[in-house]
Tab-separated table of C-alpha atoms and ligand atoms in Angstrom:
chain	number	residue	atom	x	y	z
Z	44	MET	CA	24.873	99.060	-14.410
Z	45	ILE	CA	26.830	101.909	-12.877
Z	46	ILE	CA	28.366	101.314	-9.509
Z	47	PRO	CA	29.556	104.580	-8.061
Z	48	SER	CA	33.270	104.475	-7.370
Z	49	ALA	CA	33.542	100.738	-7.705
Z	50	ILE	CA	37.112	99.565	-7.498
Z	51	SER	CA	37.817	95.908	-7.815
Z	52	ARG	CA	39.181	94.312	-4.733
Z	53	ARG	CA	42.347	93.346	-6.510
Z	54	SER	CA	43.047	96.809	-7.780
Z	55	PHE	CA	42.453	98.158	-4.324
Z	56	LEU	CA	44.961	95.648	-3.119
Z	57	ALA	CA	47.582	96.273	-5.759
Z	58	GLY	CA	50.885	96.314	-3.968
Z	59	VAL	CA	49.661	94.593	-0.878
Z	60	ALA	CA	51.782	91.592	-0.057
Z	61	GLY	CA	51.141	88.611	2.140
Z	62	VAL	CA	47.593	88.687	3.344
Z	63	ALA	CA	47.064	85.952	5.895
Z	64	ALA	CA	46.233	82.946	3.799
Z	65	SER	CA	43.535	80.902	5.390
Z	66	ALA	CA	42.459	83.434	7.970
Z	67	SER	CA	38.976	83.202	6.638
Z	68	LEU	CA	38.584	79.630	7.786
Z	69	GLN	CA	39.765	80.125	11.337
Z	70	ARG	CA	36.793	81.666	12.928
Z	71	PRO	CA	35.958	82.078	16.549
Z	72	VAL	CA	32.679	80.412	17.320
Z	73	HIS	CA	30.531	81.558	20.167
Z	74	SER	CA	28.555	78.641	21.448
Z	75	SER	CA	27.393	78.030	24.945
Z	76	ARG	CA	25.673	75.034	26.484
Z	77	SER	CA	23.290	77.273	28.377
Z	78	GLY	CA	22.306	79.273	25.291
Z	79	GLU	CA	23.467	82.485	27.005
Z	80	PHE	CA	25.542	85.046	25.167
Z	81	THR	CA	26.766	88.582	25.582
Z	82	LEU	CA	27.361	90.978	22.720
Z	83	VAL	CA	29.103	94.289	23.237
Z	84	ALA	CA	28.664	96.795	20.422
Z	85	LYS	CA	31.464	99.335	20.397
Z	86	PRO	CA	34.040	101.096	18.249
Z	87	GLY	CA	37.194	99.122	17.425
Z	88	ARG	CA	40.282	99.174	15.227
Z	89	LEU	CA	40.846	96.080	13.125
Z	90	PRO	CA	43.197	94.979	10.327
Z	91	ILE	CA	40.666	94.447	7.560
Z	92	ILE	CA	43.039	94.929	4.641
Z	93	GLY	CA	46.259	93.969	6.382
Z	94	SER	CA	49.748	95.367	6.191
Z	95	PRO	CA	51.020	97.764	4.905
Z	96	HIS	CA	47.622	99.399	5.220
Z	97	PRO	CA	46.690	100.710	8.643
Z	98	PRO	CA	43.921	99.057	10.635
Z	99	THR	CA	40.401	100.288	9.982
Z	100	ASP	CA	38.271	102.120	12.525
Z	101	VAL	CA	35.087	100.089	12.722
Z	102	TRP	CA	32.042	99.600	14.890
Z	103	CYS	CA	31.794	95.982	15.909
Z	104	TYR	CA	30.457	93.297	18.218
Z	105	GLY	CA	32.925	91.643	20.569
Z	106	ASN	CA	35.844	93.531	19.042
Z	107	ARG	CA	35.767	91.678	15.758
Z	108	VAL	CA	34.185	91.865	12.344
Z	109	PRO	CA	32.004	90.144	11.632
Z	110	GLY	CA	30.729	89.768	15.191
Z	111	PRO	CA	31.078	86.376	16.858
Z	112	GLU	CA	29.431	83.505	15.056
Z	113	ILE	CA	26.656	82.524	17.419
Z	114	ARG	CA	25.751	78.829	17.310
Z	115	VAL	CA	22.625	77.602	18.958
Z	116	ARG	CA	20.375	74.573	18.683
Z	117	GLN	CA	16.991	74.420	17.056
Z	118	GLY	CA	14.171	74.570	19.601
Z	119	GLU	CA	16.378	75.491	22.545
Z	120	PRO	CA	16.013	78.835	24.327
Z	121	VAL	CA	18.579	81.543	23.686
Z	122	ARG	CA	19.326	84.588	25.811
Z	123	ILE	CA	21.556	87.307	24.419
Z	124	VAL	CA	22.459	90.397	26.423
Z	125	VAL	CA	23.440	93.304	24.181
Z	126	HIS	CA	25.507	96.126	25.667
Z	127	ASN	CA	25.632	99.387	23.791
Z	128	GLN	CA	29.013	101.099	23.971
Z	129	LEU	CA	28.496	103.001	20.736
Z	130	PRO	CA	28.123	106.770	20.657
Z	131	GLU	CA	24.468	106.413	19.560
Z	132	ASP	CA	21.323	104.311	20.036
Z	133	THR	CA	21.256	100.778	18.701
Z	134	THR	CA	19.200	97.545	18.672
Z	135	VAL	CA	19.796	94.058	17.307
Z	136	HIS	CA	17.575	92.348	14.753
Z	137	TRP	CA	17.841	88.565	14.387
Z	138	HIS	CA	17.372	88.464	10.654
Z	139	GLY	CA	15.250	85.554	9.465
Z	140	ILE	CA	14.581	84.013	12.860
Z	141	ARG	CA	10.883	83.771	13.659
Z	142	VAL	CA	11.107	85.504	17.028
Z	143	PRO	CA	8.258	86.945	19.122
Z	144	ASN	CA	7.569	90.532	18.055
Z	145	ALA	CA	9.040	92.086	21.215
Z	146	MET	CA	12.409	90.459	20.402
Z	147	ASP	CA	12.584	91.681	16.799
Z	148	GLY	CA	14.843	94.644	17.481
Z	149	VAL	CA	13.038	97.422	15.628
Z	150	PRO	CA	13.396	100.650	17.609
Z	151	GLY	CA	10.111	102.377	18.363
Z	152	LEU	CA	8.075	99.572	16.828
Z	153	THR	CA	9.037	96.562	18.941
Z	154	GLN	CA	11.292	97.979	21.684
Z	155	PRO	CA	12.787	101.240	22.880
Z	156	PRO	CA	16.225	101.810	21.388
Z	157	ILE	CA	19.188	100.744	23.521
Z	158	LYS	CA	20.802	104.008	24.584
Z	159	PRO	CA	24.584	104.394	24.852
Z	160	GLY	CA	25.730	102.786	28.090
Z	161	GLU	CA	22.571	100.699	28.381
Z	162	GLN	CA	21.757	97.061	27.660
Z	163	PHE	CA	18.861	94.951	26.457
Z	164	THR	CA	18.225	91.236	26.823
Z	165	TYR	CA	16.862	89.310	23.865
Z	166	GLU	CA	15.220	85.964	24.585
Z	167	PHE	CA	13.747	83.633	22.028
Z	168	THR	CA	13.640	79.996	20.986
Z	169	PRO	CA	14.570	79.585	17.327
Z	170	PRO	CA	11.965	77.325	15.712
Z	171	ASP	CA	13.969	76.806	12.524
Z	172	ALA	CA	17.445	75.421	11.935
Z	173	GLY	CA	19.580	77.216	9.373
Z	174	THR	CA	21.923	80.048	8.518
Z	175	PHE	CA	20.742	83.406	9.865
Z	176	TRP	CA	22.442	86.631	10.833
Z	177	TYR	CA	22.135	89.552	13.215
Z	178	HIS	CA	22.626	93.260	12.721
Z	179	PRO	CA	21.514	96.592	14.198
Z	180	HIS	CA	18.190	98.099	13.195
Z	181	ALA	CA	18.976	101.661	14.297
Z	182	ASP	CA	20.919	103.927	11.961
Z	183	SER	CA	21.552	100.660	10.180
Z	184	LEU	CA	23.012	102.175	7.042
Z	185	GLN	CA	25.893	103.513	9.072
Z	186	GLN	CA	26.007	100.830	11.765
Z	187	ILE	CA	26.076	97.888	9.340
Z	188	GLY	CA	28.333	99.877	7.016
Z	189	ARG	CA	30.856	100.312	9.831
Z	190	GLY	CA	30.958	96.600	10.604
Z	191	LEU	CA	28.147	95.667	12.972
Z	192	ALA	CA	26.857	92.272	11.819
Z	193	GLY	CA	27.403	88.615	12.597
Z	194	ALA	CA	26.161	85.145	11.707
Z	195	LEU	CA	23.707	83.214	13.812
Z	196	ILE	CA	23.692	79.516	13.019
Z	197	VAL	CA	20.873	77.353	14.308
Z	198	GLU	CA	22.033	73.762	14.171
Z	199	GLU	CA	19.814	70.892	13.079
Z	200	ALA	CA	19.260	68.115	15.608
Z	201	ALA	CA	21.322	65.807	13.368
Z	202	ALA	CA	24.083	67.510	11.396
Z	203	LEU	CA	24.194	67.028	7.641
Z	204	PRO	CA	26.978	64.517	6.883
Z	205	VAL	CA	29.812	66.605	5.411
Z	206	ASP	CA	33.546	66.841	6.059
Z	207	ARG	CA	33.481	70.503	7.004
Z	208	ASP	CA	30.867	73.086	7.850
Z	209	VAL	CA	32.256	76.429	6.673
Z	210	LEU	CA	30.850	79.943	7.014
Z	211	TRP	CA	31.650	82.750	4.595
Z	212	MET	CA	30.219	85.958	5.840
Z	213	LEU	CA	30.694	88.283	2.870
Z	214	THR	CA	30.917	91.992	3.561
Z	215	ASP	CA	31.294	94.854	1.136
Z	216	TRP	CA	33.148	97.899	2.464
Z	217	ARG	CA	33.670	101.304	1.009
Z	218	LEU	CA	37.201	102.165	2.053
Z	219	THR	CA	39.394	105.147	1.412
Z	220	SER	CA	42.981	104.705	0.218
Z	221	ASP	CA	44.169	104.704	3.838
Z	222	ALA	CA	41.800	101.802	4.596
Z	223	GLN	CA	39.287	103.898	6.533
Z	224	ILE	CA	35.536	103.670	6.100
Z	225	ALA	CA	34.508	106.351	3.642
Z	226	SER	CA	32.079	108.953	4.932
Z	227	GLY	CA	29.003	109.986	3.012
Z	228	PHE	CA	26.455	107.523	4.394
Z	229	GLY	CA	23.010	108.407	3.123
Z	230	ASN	CA	24.057	110.190	-0.060
Z	231	ALA	CA	20.734	111.047	-1.716
Z	232	MET	CA	21.890	110.394	-5.267
Z	233	GLU	CA	23.161	106.936	-4.358
Z	234	ALA	CA	20.048	106.233	-2.346
Z	235	ALA	CA	17.972	106.828	-5.476
Z	236	MET	CA	20.136	104.404	-7.469
Z	237	SER	CA	21.954	101.233	-6.449
Z	238	GLY	CA	22.751	102.265	-2.867
Z	239	ARG	CA	26.125	102.368	-1.185
Z	240	VAL	CA	28.089	99.740	-3.067
Z	241	GLY	CA	31.655	99.567	-1.766
Z	242	ASN	CA	35.067	98.697	-3.178
Z	243	THR	CA	36.376	95.901	-0.970
Z	244	VAL	CA	34.799	92.530	-0.250
Z	245	THR	CA	35.908	90.493	2.735
Z	246	ILE	CA	35.229	86.937	3.846
Z	247	ASN	CA	34.733	86.663	7.594
Z	248	GLY	CA	36.223	90.108	8.101
Z	249	SER	CA	39.399	90.000	6.049
Z	250	ILE	CA	40.491	89.861	2.454
Z	251	SER	CA	40.930	86.242	1.465
Z	252	ASP	CA	43.573	85.197	-1.036
Z	253	GLU	CA	42.960	81.504	-0.737
Z	254	VAL	CA	41.013	78.829	0.998
Z	255	ARG	CA	42.762	75.474	1.256
Z	256	VAL	CA	40.743	72.422	0.381
Z	257	GLN	CA	41.394	68.707	0.066
Z	258	ALA	CA	40.494	66.647	-2.919
Z	259	GLY	CA	37.479	64.484	-2.254
Z	260	GLU	CA	36.095	66.423	0.665
Z	261	ARG	CA	32.550	67.661	0.893
Z	262	ILE	CA	31.977	71.105	2.366
Z	263	ARG	CA	28.747	72.647	3.531
Z	264	LEU	CA	29.366	76.273	2.733
Z	265	ARG	CA	27.125	78.781	4.459
Z	266	LEU	CA	27.105	82.000	2.470
Z	267	VAL	CA	25.816	85.215	4.025
Z	268	ASN	CA	25.718	88.453	2.072
Z	269	GLY	CA	26.116	91.027	4.837
Z	270	SER	CA	26.594	93.938	2.423
Z	271	LEU	CA	24.642	97.169	2.495
Z	272	ALA	CA	23.958	97.189	-1.226
Z	273	ARG	CA	26.233	94.878	-3.201
Z	274	ILE	CA	24.425	92.047	-4.955
Z	275	MET	CA	26.612	89.009	-5.642
Z	276	ALA	CA	26.507	86.210	-8.192
Z	277	LEU	CA	29.147	83.723	-7.097
Z	278	ARG	CA	30.604	81.264	-9.550
Z	279	PHE	CA	32.916	78.507	-8.375
Z	280	GLU	CA	35.327	77.793	-11.222
Z	281	GLY	CA	35.463	74.079	-11.990
Z	282	HIS	CA	32.887	73.179	-9.335
Z	283	ARG	CA	29.182	72.544	-9.170
Z	284	PRO	CA	27.632	73.986	-6.054
Z	285	VAL	CA	24.325	72.472	-4.994
Z	286	VAL	CA	22.037	74.850	-3.135
Z	287	ILE	CA	20.397	73.071	-0.206
Z	288	ALA	CA	18.931	76.008	1.723
Z	289	ILE	CA	17.929	79.587	0.981
Z	290	ASP	CA	17.738	82.122	3.801
Z	291	GLY	CA	18.203	79.269	6.245
Z	292	GLN	CA	15.194	77.336	4.954
Z	293	PRO	CA	15.841	73.997	3.231
Z	294	CYS	CA	14.900	73.985	-0.453
Z	295	ASP	CA	14.810	71.308	-3.128
Z	296	PRO	CA	18.559	70.720	-3.645
Z	297	HIS	CA	19.492	72.125	-7.036
Z	298	GLN	CA	22.307	73.510	-9.108
Z	299	PRO	CA	21.743	77.240	-9.471
Z	300	GLU	CA	21.079	78.756	-12.870
Z	301	ARG	CA	24.313	79.168	-14.848
Z	302	GLY	CA	26.157	77.771	-11.822
Z	303	ARG	CA	25.914	81.126	-10.067
Z	304	VAL	CA	24.698	81.577	-6.509
Z	305	LEU	CA	22.761	84.839	-6.528
Z	306	LEU	CA	22.773	86.710	-3.222
Z	307	GLY	CA	21.258	90.117	-2.638
Z	308	PRO	CA	22.050	91.995	0.562
Z	309	ALA	CA	20.888	90.039	3.653
Z	310	MET	CA	20.347	86.820	1.704
Z	311	ARG	CA	21.919	83.501	2.597
Z	312	ALA	CA	22.485	80.256	0.780
Z	313	ASP	CA	23.786	76.958	2.073
Z	314	VAL	CA	25.590	75.092	-0.662
Z	315	VAL	CA	27.229	71.696	-0.793
Z	316	LEU	CA	30.552	71.726	-2.596
Z	317	ASP	CA	32.258	68.501	-3.552
Z	318	MET	CA	35.945	69.066	-4.034
Z	319	GLN	CA	36.465	67.174	-7.249
Z	320	GLY	CA	39.156	69.449	-8.676
Z	321	GLU	CA	42.741	68.535	-9.508
Z	322	LEU	CA	45.491	68.231	-6.921
Z	323	GLY	CA	47.641	71.312	-6.690
Z	324	ARG	CA	45.314	73.420	-8.810
Z	325	ASN	CA	43.627	76.692	-7.911
Z	326	TYR	CA	40.061	77.643	-8.702
Z	327	HIS	CA	38.748	81.158	-8.423
Z	328	VAL	CA	35.501	82.026	-6.749
Z	329	ILE	CA	34.240	84.907	-8.841
Z	330	ASP	CA	31.521	87.439	-8.183
Z	331	GLU	CA	30.223	88.358	-11.601
Z	332	PHE	CA	26.964	90.093	-10.774
Z	333	TYR	CA	27.819	93.533	-12.181
Z	334	GLU	CA	28.611	93.298	-15.825
Z	335	GLY	CA	32.185	94.211	-16.622
Z	336	LEU	CA	33.038	94.491	-12.929
Z	337	SER	CA	33.668	90.918	-11.931
Z	338	TYR	CA	36.411	90.216	-9.419
Z	339	TRP	CA	37.490	87.156	-7.474
Z	340	VAL	CA	36.510	86.758	-3.866
Z	341	THR	CA	39.021	84.028	-3.076
Z	342	LYS	CA	40.635	80.925	-4.591
Z	343	LEU	CA	40.056	77.315	-3.693
Z	344	VAL	CA	43.554	75.881	-3.437
Z	345	TYR	CA	43.878	72.092	-3.557
Z	346	GLU	CA	46.462	70.598	-1.264
Z	347	GLU	CA	48.980	68.268	-2.926
Z	348	LYS	CA	47.590	65.315	-1.054
Z	349	ALA	CA	45.792	62.214	-2.195
Z	350	PRO	CA	42.008	62.568	-2.168
Z	351	ILE	CA	40.560	61.884	1.242
Z	352	ARG	CA	38.238	59.243	-0.224
Z	353	ALA	CA	38.340	57.037	-3.277
Z	354	HIS	CA	34.854	57.835	-4.549
Z	355	PRO	CA	32.902	61.061	-4.380
Z	356	PHE	CA	30.946	61.499	-1.192
Z	357	ASP	CA	27.489	60.178	-1.970
Z	358	ALA	CA	25.379	60.808	1.131
Z	359	PRO	CA	22.139	62.663	0.366
Z	360	VAL	CA	22.256	66.434	0.625
Z	361	SER	CA	18.714	67.195	1.641
Z	362	LEU	CA	18.030	68.865	4.946
Z	363	PRO	CA	15.036	68.122	7.170
Z	364	ARG	CA	12.209	70.615	6.692
Z	365	ASN	CA	11.659	73.289	9.297
Z	366	PRO	CA	8.266	73.504	11.052
Z	367	LEU	CA	6.842	76.208	8.770
Z	368	PRO	CA	3.077	76.251	8.372
Z	369	GLU	CA	2.105	75.552	4.775
Z	370	PRO	CA	-0.063	78.346	3.336
Z	371	ASP	CA	-3.421	77.313	1.915
Z	372	LEU	CA	-3.234	78.858	-1.529
Z	373	ALA	CA	-6.872	78.171	-2.386
Z	374	SER	CA	-8.205	80.295	0.462
Z	375	ALA	CA	-5.314	82.789	0.627
Z	376	GLU	CA	-6.125	86.478	0.504
Z	377	ARG	CA	-4.020	88.523	-1.892
Z	378	HIS	CA	-2.223	91.810	-1.336
Z	379	GLU	CA	-0.161	93.755	-3.784
Z	380	LEU	CA	2.918	95.743	-2.812
Z	381	ARG	CA	4.054	98.067	-5.555
Z	382	LEU	CA	7.668	99.188	-5.242
Z	383	GLN	CA	8.088	102.671	-6.595
Z	384	GLY	CA	10.580	105.473	-7.055
Z	385	GLY	CA	14.245	105.667	-7.825
Z	386	MET	CA	16.247	107.532	-10.380
Z	387	MET	CA	15.506	107.202	-14.041
Z	388	GLY	CA	17.689	108.335	-16.902
Z	389	GLY	CA	18.208	112.081	-17.062
Z	390	GLY	CA	18.056	112.557	-13.323
Z	391	ALA	CA	14.281	112.491	-12.974
Z	392	MET	CA	12.622	110.663	-10.141
Z	393	MET	CA	10.095	108.093	-11.112
Z	394	GLY	CA	6.530	108.282	-9.950
Z	395	LEU	CA	6.962	110.013	-6.621
Z	396	GLY	CA	4.764	112.986	-7.467
Z	397	GLY	CA	1.788	113.345	-5.197
Z	398	MET	CA	2.756	110.589	-2.828
Z	399	ARG	CA	1.689	110.650	0.757
Z	400	GLY	CA	4.181	110.795	3.557
Z	401	LEU	CA	6.928	112.013	1.319
Z	402	GLY	CA	9.284	113.702	3.667
Z	403	GLN	CA	12.746	114.969	3.116
Z	404	GLY	CA	15.033	112.495	1.490
Z	405	ALA	CA	12.385	110.160	0.105
Z	406	SER	CA	13.451	108.383	-3.050
Z	407	TRP	CA	11.292	105.293	-2.843
Z	408	ALA	CA	7.827	104.239	-1.819
Z	409	ILE	CA	5.632	101.187	-1.364
Z	410	ASN	CA	2.054	101.588	-2.586
Z	411	GLY	CA	2.494	105.337	-2.735
Z	412	THR	CA	3.796	105.864	0.789
Z	413	SER	CA	7.376	106.488	1.846
Z	414	MET	CA	8.371	105.572	5.383
Z	415	ILE	CA	11.748	107.019	6.056
Z	416	CYS	CA	13.572	105.380	8.895
Z	417	ASP	CA	14.815	102.273	10.570
Z	418	GLY	CA	12.045	102.119	13.051
Z	419	ARG	CA	10.229	104.716	15.109
Z	420	PRO	CA	7.136	104.797	17.312
Z	421	ASP	CA	4.674	106.281	14.830
Z	422	MET	CA	4.688	103.815	11.965
Z	423	PRO	CA	1.104	103.007	11.038
Z	424	PRO	CA	0.653	99.563	9.492
Z	425	SER	CA	-0.238	99.657	5.813
Z	426	VAL	CA	-1.716	96.172	5.667
Z	427	ALA	CA	-3.570	94.295	8.401
Z	428	LEU	CA	-3.511	90.501	8.295
Z	429	LEU	CA	-5.557	88.090	10.366
Z	430	LEU	CA	-3.733	85.718	12.653
Z	431	GLY	CA	-3.790	82.188	11.290
Z	432	ARG	CA	-4.875	83.091	7.748
Z	433	SER	CA	-2.911	82.401	4.572
Z	434	TYR	CA	-1.777	85.278	2.383
Z	435	VAL	CA	-0.230	85.736	-1.007
Z	436	LEU	CA	1.806	88.911	-1.349
Z	437	THR	CA	2.629	90.139	-4.830
Z	438	PHE	CA	5.683	92.361	-4.979
Z	439	ARG	CA	5.628	94.397	-8.143
Z	440	ASN	CA	8.953	96.057	-8.870
Z	441	GLU	CA	8.148	99.041	-11.062
Z	442	PRO	CA	11.536	100.809	-11.005
Z	443	ALA	CA	14.612	99.883	-12.990
Z	444	TRP	CA	16.628	98.858	-9.932
Z	445	TRP	CA	17.068	95.635	-7.976
Z	446	HIS	CA	15.510	95.259	-4.539
Z	447	PRO	CA	15.977	92.490	-1.955
Z	448	MET	CA	12.636	92.669	-0.126
Z	449	HIS	CA	12.675	91.424	3.461
Z	450	LEU	CA	9.768	90.602	5.755
Z	451	HIS	CA	10.348	90.386	9.494
Z	452	GLY	CA	8.875	87.661	11.683
Z	453	SER	CA	7.939	85.080	9.027
Z	454	SER	CA	9.461	83.122	6.199
Z	455	PHE	CA	7.446	82.962	3.016
Z	456	ARG	CA	7.234	80.439	0.261
Z	457	VAL	CA	8.366	81.895	-3.065
Z	458	LEU	CA	5.711	80.798	-5.558
Z	459	SER	CA	6.323	82.461	-8.893
Z	460	ARG	CA	8.178	85.122	-10.827
Z	461	ASN	CA	6.352	87.057	-13.529
Z	462	GLY	CA	3.605	84.477	-13.286
Z	463	SER	CA	5.753	81.352	-13.801
Z	464	SER	CA	6.224	78.995	-10.909
Z	465	VAL	CA	9.719	78.868	-9.478
Z	466	PRO	CA	11.375	75.590	-10.492
Z	467	TYR	CA	12.376	74.467	-6.987
Z	468	ARG	CA	10.392	74.502	-3.819
Z	469	GLN	CA	11.878	77.322	-1.780
Z	470	TRP	CA	11.227	79.494	1.221
Z	471	ALA	CA	12.911	82.787	2.017
Z	472	ASP	CA	12.776	85.855	4.218
Z	473	THR	CA	14.356	88.125	1.608
Z	474	VAL	CA	13.414	87.903	-2.044
Z	475	LEU	CA	15.583	89.522	-4.696
Z	476	MET	CA	13.529	91.467	-7.212
Z	477	PRO	CA	15.037	92.214	-10.610
Z	478	PRO	CA	13.857	95.413	-12.316
Z	479	LYS	CA	10.285	95.266	-13.637
Z	480	GLU	CA	9.651	91.823	-12.200
Z	481	SER	CA	6.791	90.709	-10.027
Z	482	VAL	CA	7.084	87.935	-7.473
Z	483	ASP	CA	4.361	86.090	-5.572
Z	484	VAL	CA	5.125	84.770	-2.112
Z	485	ALA	CA	2.817	83.042	0.352
Z	486	PHE	CA	2.772	82.490	4.073
Z	487	VAL	CA	0.527	81.878	7.047
Z	488	ALA	CA	0.224	84.948	9.260
Z	489	ASP	CA	0.920	83.025	12.457
Z	490	ASN	CA	3.241	85.431	14.276
Z	491	PRO	CA	1.250	88.297	15.821
Z	492	GLY	CA	2.594	91.842	15.947
Z	493	ASP	CA	3.683	94.771	13.812
Z	494	TRP	CA	6.365	93.642	11.399
Z	495	MET	CA	8.591	95.603	9.120
Z	496	LEU	CA	8.747	94.870	5.444
Z	497	HIS	CA	11.496	96.687	3.570
Z	498	CYS	CA	14.156	96.661	0.956
Z	499	HIS	CA	17.459	95.476	2.432
Z	500	VAL	CA	19.515	97.878	0.385
Z	501	ASN	CA	19.722	100.060	3.461
Z	502	ASP	CA	19.799	103.340	1.530
Z	503	HIS	CA	16.550	102.314	-0.154
Z	504	GLN	CA	14.966	101.338	3.138
Z	505	VAL	CA	15.795	104.560	4.927
Z	506	SER	CA	14.698	106.645	1.961
Z	507	GLY	CA	11.224	105.208	1.798
Z	508	MET	CA	11.103	101.589	0.657
Z	509	MET	CA	9.613	100.310	3.853
Z	510	THR	CA	6.237	99.538	5.302
Z	511	VAL	CA	4.657	97.750	8.260
Z	512	LEU	CA	2.387	94.693	8.232
Z	513	ARG	CA	0.167	94.141	11.246
Z	514	ILE	CA	-0.797	90.590	12.142
Z	515	VAL	CA	-3.693	90.448	14.632
L	10	C2O	CU1	17.945	92.360	8.115
L	10	C2O	CU2	14.780	94.872	8.776
L	10	C2O	O1	16.377	93.616	8.503
L	11	CU	CU1	15.807	98.495	-2.853
């Protein structure tokens, strides 16, 4: 696969000395007993690459990238006041959290946009524990691409027994040689292909050379892919990650296929890592999704200290289920969502001839219609679902490109791929679709409102791969 102007992180960094070693583990956590938070979105200047490169002009929450890690408790009310000090409208979407429709952060559809200088208060009670994230839903290609995003962790009533709970918010940036964010958001050619894949991947906002670990410890690693377009397949040299949750929702604990944790944009995975490597050794964490373009994200570096326990940690790794209603597959009504468009070989667009709603800049469509935006007042729903009923949605990916398809307001159970049942029970809010594959998902339409359904490669979304489901 061709990634426009992909430069491996290491080659970008050639000549850069002394990046702060374990910076990626020291993260400011925003938690508050009262469940009240303030987020200020504004321009900032931050050392993403580190010396001798200059700091990068970003847009960020709370003057950091990623934005503050918000920690709240399952079932307890949260109130977050968002101040907009950006030069343009914004909103915040709480990705994956089953919020009431009015709190979903889609401009025009669920709320008026927050104008520069104004604020908006989001209030909701997260029903599910897990690893979620927040990001703007206005001009999101540019706003996420300039750094606006953060993790939102909803803690279980009883924490999983581990030695450390670690967050890696992974962000892909497209930087120029002077460490500035490259212009050219919304390039039509890219939008019709893989989207804006960058050239620099950070963990928790900076390049990570190493993460120090201790032999014998067990880490719960929360992975968030906050990239615009980069898909990741993370392999942990010498280690066997066990996936315990996908998109915040507990799954049957399992070792991922070929040991690789596959994460499309917006997807999360919680993995348990037992540090059973050798003292003093280093193990690379490698992203090998794009063939021939693998690079290492960081290294696990074992301290020269005796293991912290004599025997491997053997507590169970399963998480308590979240209160998701189980769809009734026997009575479920079926809907098909055909994903269409994109560039084929030779520069021709696939299948967009004669499509309705094709405005300027459309490259993609769902069931023949392209909605081109991040949210606006006049988005007619394409599918109407009845409150309380079970549905099976079939996503059929006709083009030759990957698409992480995200539904707002609900999590769905992933049933099958190309007609074969998925091997582990799993729920998600974003399902990664390989080219030419079809995926069945099921859920109970229990959250009323108009909900967006779109590809989370933001260039794809804003060039037509988006629709609205109405639950009434
Ligand atoms: Cu992560 Cu429509 O959003
Ligand atoms: Cu897509």
